[in-house]
PDB file of C-alpha atoms in Angstrom:
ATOM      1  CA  UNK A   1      36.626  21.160  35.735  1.00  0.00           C
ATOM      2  CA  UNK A   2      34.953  17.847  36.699  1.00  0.00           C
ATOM      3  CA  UNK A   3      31.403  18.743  35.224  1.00  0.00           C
ATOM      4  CA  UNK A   4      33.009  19.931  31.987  1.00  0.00           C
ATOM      5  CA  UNK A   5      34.874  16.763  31.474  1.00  0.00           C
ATOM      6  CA  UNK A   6      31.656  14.672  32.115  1.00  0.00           C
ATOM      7  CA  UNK A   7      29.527  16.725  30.322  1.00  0.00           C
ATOM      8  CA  UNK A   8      31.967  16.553  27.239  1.00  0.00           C
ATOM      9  CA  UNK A   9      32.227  12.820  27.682  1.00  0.00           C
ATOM     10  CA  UNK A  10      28.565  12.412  27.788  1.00  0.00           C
ATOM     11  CA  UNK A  11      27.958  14.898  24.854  1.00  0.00           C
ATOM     12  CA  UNK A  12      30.714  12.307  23.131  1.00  0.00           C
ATOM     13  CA  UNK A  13      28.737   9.269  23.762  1.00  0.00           C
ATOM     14  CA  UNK A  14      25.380  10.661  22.803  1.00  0.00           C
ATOM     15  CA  UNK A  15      26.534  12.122  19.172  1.00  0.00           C
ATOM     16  CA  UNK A  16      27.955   8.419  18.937  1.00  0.00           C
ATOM     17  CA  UNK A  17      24.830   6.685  20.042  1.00  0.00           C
ATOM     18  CA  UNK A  18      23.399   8.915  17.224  1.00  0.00           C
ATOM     19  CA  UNK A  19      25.489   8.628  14.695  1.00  0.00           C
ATOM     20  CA  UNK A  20      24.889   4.503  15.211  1.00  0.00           C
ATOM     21  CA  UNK A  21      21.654   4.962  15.142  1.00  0.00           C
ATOM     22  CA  UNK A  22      21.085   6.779  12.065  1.00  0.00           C
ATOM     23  CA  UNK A  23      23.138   3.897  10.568  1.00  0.00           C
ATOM     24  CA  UNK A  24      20.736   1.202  11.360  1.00  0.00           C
ATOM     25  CA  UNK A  25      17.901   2.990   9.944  1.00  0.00           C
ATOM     26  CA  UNK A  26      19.823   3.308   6.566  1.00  0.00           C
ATOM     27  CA  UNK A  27      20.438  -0.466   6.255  1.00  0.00           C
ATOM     28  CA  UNK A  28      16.351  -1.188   7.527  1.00  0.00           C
ATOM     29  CA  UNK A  29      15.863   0.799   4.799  1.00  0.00           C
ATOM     30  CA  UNK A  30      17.908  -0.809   2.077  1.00  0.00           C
ATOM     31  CA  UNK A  31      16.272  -4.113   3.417  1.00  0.00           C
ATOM     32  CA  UNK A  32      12.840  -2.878   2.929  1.00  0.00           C
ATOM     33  CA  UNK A  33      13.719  -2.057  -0.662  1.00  0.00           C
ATOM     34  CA  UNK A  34      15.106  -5.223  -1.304  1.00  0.00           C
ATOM     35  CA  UNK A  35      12.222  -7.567   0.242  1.00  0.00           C
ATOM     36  CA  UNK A  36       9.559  -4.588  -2.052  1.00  0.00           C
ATOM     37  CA  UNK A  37      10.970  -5.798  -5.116  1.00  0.00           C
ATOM     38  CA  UNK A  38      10.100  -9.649  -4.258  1.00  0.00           C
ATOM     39  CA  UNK A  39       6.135  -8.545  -3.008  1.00  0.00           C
ATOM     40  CA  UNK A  40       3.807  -8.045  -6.187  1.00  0.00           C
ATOM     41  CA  UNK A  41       3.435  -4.340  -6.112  1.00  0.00           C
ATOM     42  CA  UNK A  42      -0.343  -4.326  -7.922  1.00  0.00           C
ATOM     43  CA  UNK A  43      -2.867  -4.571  -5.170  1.00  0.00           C
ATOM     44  CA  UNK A  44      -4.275  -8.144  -6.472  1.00  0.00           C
ATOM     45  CA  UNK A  45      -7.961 -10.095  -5.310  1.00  0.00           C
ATOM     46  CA  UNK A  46      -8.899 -13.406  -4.318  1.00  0.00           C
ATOM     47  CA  UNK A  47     -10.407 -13.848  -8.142  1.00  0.00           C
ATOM     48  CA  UNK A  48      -7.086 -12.508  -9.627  1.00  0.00           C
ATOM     49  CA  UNK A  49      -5.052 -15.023  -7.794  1.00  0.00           C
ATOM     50  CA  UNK A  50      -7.542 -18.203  -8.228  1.00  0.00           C
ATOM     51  CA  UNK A  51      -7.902 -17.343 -12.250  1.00  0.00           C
ATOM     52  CA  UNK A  52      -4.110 -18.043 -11.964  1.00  0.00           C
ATOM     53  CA  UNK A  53      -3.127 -19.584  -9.469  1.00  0.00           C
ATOM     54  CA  UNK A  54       0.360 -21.030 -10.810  1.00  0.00           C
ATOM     55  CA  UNK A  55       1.190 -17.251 -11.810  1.00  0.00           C
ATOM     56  CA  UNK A  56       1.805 -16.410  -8.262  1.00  0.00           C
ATOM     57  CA  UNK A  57       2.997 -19.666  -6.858  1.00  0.00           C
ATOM     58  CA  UNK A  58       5.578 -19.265  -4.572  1.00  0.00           C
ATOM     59  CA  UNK A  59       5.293 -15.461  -4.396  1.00  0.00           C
ATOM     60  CA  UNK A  60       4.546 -12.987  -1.962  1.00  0.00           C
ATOM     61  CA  UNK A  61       1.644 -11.266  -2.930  1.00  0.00           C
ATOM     62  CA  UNK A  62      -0.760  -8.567  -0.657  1.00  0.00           C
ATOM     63  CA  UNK A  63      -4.364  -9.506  -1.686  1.00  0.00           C
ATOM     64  CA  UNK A  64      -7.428  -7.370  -0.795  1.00  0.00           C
ATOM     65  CA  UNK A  65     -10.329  -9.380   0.825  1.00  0.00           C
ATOM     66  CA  UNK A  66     -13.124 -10.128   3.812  1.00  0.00           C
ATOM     67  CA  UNK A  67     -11.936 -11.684   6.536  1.00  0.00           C
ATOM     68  CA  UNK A  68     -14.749 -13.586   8.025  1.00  0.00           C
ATOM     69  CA  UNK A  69     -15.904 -13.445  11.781  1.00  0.00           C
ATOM     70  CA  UNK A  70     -15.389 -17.077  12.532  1.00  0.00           C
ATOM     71  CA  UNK A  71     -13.550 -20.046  11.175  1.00  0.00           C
ATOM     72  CA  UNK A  72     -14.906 -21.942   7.974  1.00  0.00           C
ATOM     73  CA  UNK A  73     -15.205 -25.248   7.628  1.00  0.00           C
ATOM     74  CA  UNK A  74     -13.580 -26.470   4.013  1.00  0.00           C
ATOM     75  CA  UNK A  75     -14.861 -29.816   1.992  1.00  0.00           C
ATOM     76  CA  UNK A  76     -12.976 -32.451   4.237  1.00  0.00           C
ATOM     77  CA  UNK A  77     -14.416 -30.770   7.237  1.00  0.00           C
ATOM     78  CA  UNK A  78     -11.531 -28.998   8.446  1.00  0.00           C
ATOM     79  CA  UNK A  79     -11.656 -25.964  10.402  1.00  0.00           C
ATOM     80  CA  UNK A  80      -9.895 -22.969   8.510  1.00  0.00           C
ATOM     81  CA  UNK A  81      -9.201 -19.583   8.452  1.00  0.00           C
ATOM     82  CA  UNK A  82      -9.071 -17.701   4.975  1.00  0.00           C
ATOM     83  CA  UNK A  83     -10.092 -14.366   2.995  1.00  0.00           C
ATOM     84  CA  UNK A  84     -13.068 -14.207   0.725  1.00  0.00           C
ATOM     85  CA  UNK A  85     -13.953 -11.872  -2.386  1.00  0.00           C
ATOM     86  CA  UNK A  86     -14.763  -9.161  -2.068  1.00  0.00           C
ATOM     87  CA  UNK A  87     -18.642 -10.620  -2.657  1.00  0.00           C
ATOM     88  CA  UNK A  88     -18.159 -13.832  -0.293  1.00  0.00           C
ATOM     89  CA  UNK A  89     -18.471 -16.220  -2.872  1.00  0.00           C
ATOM     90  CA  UNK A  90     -14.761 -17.506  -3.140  1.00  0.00           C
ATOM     91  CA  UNK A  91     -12.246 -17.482  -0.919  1.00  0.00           C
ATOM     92  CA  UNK A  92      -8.817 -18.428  -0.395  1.00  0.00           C
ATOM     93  CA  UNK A  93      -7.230 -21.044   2.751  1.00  0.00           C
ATOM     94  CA  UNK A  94      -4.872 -18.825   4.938  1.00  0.00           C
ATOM     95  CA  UNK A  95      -2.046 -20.309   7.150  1.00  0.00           C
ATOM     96  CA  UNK A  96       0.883 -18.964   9.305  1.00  0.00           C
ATOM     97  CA  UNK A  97      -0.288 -16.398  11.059  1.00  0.00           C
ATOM     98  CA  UNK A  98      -3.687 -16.110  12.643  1.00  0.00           C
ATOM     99  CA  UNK A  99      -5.371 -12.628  11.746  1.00  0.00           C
ATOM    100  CA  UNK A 100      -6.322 -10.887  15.569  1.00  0.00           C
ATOM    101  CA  UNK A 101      -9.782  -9.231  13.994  1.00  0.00           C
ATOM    102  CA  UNK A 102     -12.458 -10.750  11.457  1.00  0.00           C
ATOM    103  CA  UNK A 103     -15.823  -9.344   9.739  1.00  0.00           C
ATOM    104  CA  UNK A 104     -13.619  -6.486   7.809  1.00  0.00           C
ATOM    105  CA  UNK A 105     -12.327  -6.077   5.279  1.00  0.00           C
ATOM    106  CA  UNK A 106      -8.560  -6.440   5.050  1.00  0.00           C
ATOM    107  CA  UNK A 107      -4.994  -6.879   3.122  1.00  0.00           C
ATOM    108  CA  UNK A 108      -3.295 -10.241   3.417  1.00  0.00           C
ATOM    109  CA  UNK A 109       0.293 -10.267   2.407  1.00  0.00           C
ATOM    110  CA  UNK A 110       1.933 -13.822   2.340  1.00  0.00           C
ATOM    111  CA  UNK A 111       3.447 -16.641  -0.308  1.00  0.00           C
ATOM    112  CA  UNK A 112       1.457 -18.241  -2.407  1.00  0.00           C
ATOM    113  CA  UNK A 113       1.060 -22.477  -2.494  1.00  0.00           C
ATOM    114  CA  UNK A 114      -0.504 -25.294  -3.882  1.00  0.00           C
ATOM    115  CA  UNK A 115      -1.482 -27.723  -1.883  1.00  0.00           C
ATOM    116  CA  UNK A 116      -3.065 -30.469  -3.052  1.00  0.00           C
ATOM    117  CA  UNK A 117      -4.989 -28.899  -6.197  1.00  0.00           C
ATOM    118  CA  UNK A 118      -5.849 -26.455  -3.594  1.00  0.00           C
ATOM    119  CA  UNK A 119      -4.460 -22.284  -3.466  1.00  0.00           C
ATOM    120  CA  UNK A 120      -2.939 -21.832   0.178  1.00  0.00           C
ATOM    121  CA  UNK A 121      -1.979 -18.424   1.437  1.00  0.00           C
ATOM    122  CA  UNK A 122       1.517 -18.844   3.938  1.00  0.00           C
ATOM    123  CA  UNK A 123       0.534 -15.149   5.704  1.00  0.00           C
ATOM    124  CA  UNK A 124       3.470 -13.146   7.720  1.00  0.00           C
ATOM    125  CA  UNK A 125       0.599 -10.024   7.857  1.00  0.00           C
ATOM    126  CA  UNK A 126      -2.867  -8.999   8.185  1.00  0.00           C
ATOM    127  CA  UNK A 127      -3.849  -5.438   7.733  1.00  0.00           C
ATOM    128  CA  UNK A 128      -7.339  -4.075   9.091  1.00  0.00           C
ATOM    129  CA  UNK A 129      -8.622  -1.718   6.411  1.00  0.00           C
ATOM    130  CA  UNK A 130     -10.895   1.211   8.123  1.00  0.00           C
TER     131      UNK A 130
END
């Protein structure tokens, strides 16, 4: 009698555990949907967002680039991480977070600035592409 009562307990509190469960993924869901419609859905380049730089200002965008192997070094000097064209001749200052990887190529999702004249990337990901 004991066993049944604990096993129908425990069958109780695992269909509940469930049940909450499945709930949380819902609303991670409906947040994902919500924060997609603020991102710039087109895949965009380091040349699309420097011909226009004010277009995208203060959006999130996800920009396909090269990440360099090492740091650059930017006209006052300043060491810098950032994400060139596609053909290394342009690139684009990166700051928040600090990509784990470098000499790939890669997608860079964060808010666009302007910082002094200059185009700023505020990341929150970097994305290896194999």
């Amino acid at each position: 009698m004991k066993k049944k009562m604990i096993l129908g307990i425990s069958l109780a509190l695992l269909l509940s555990a469930c049940s909450t469960n499945n709930n949380k993924v819902e609303n991670k869901e409906e947040i994902k949907q919500d924060n997609t419609s603020e991102v710039e859905t087109k895949e965009l380049t380091v040349e699309d967002i420097l011909s226009n730089p004010s277009q995208y200002e203060g959006k999130e965008v996800k920009i396909h680039g090269s990440l360099p192997q090492a740091l650059l070094m930017n006209d006052e000097g300043k060491e810098i991480t950032a994400i060139y064209n596609l053909s290394k001749d342009q690139y684009i200052e990166t700051t928040g977070v600090t990509p784990e990887f470098g000499g790939c190529d890669a997608y860079v999702t964060g808010i666009v600035n302007i910082v002094d004249g200059n185009v700023v990337i505020d990341v929150s990901n970097y994305e290896q592409i194999k």
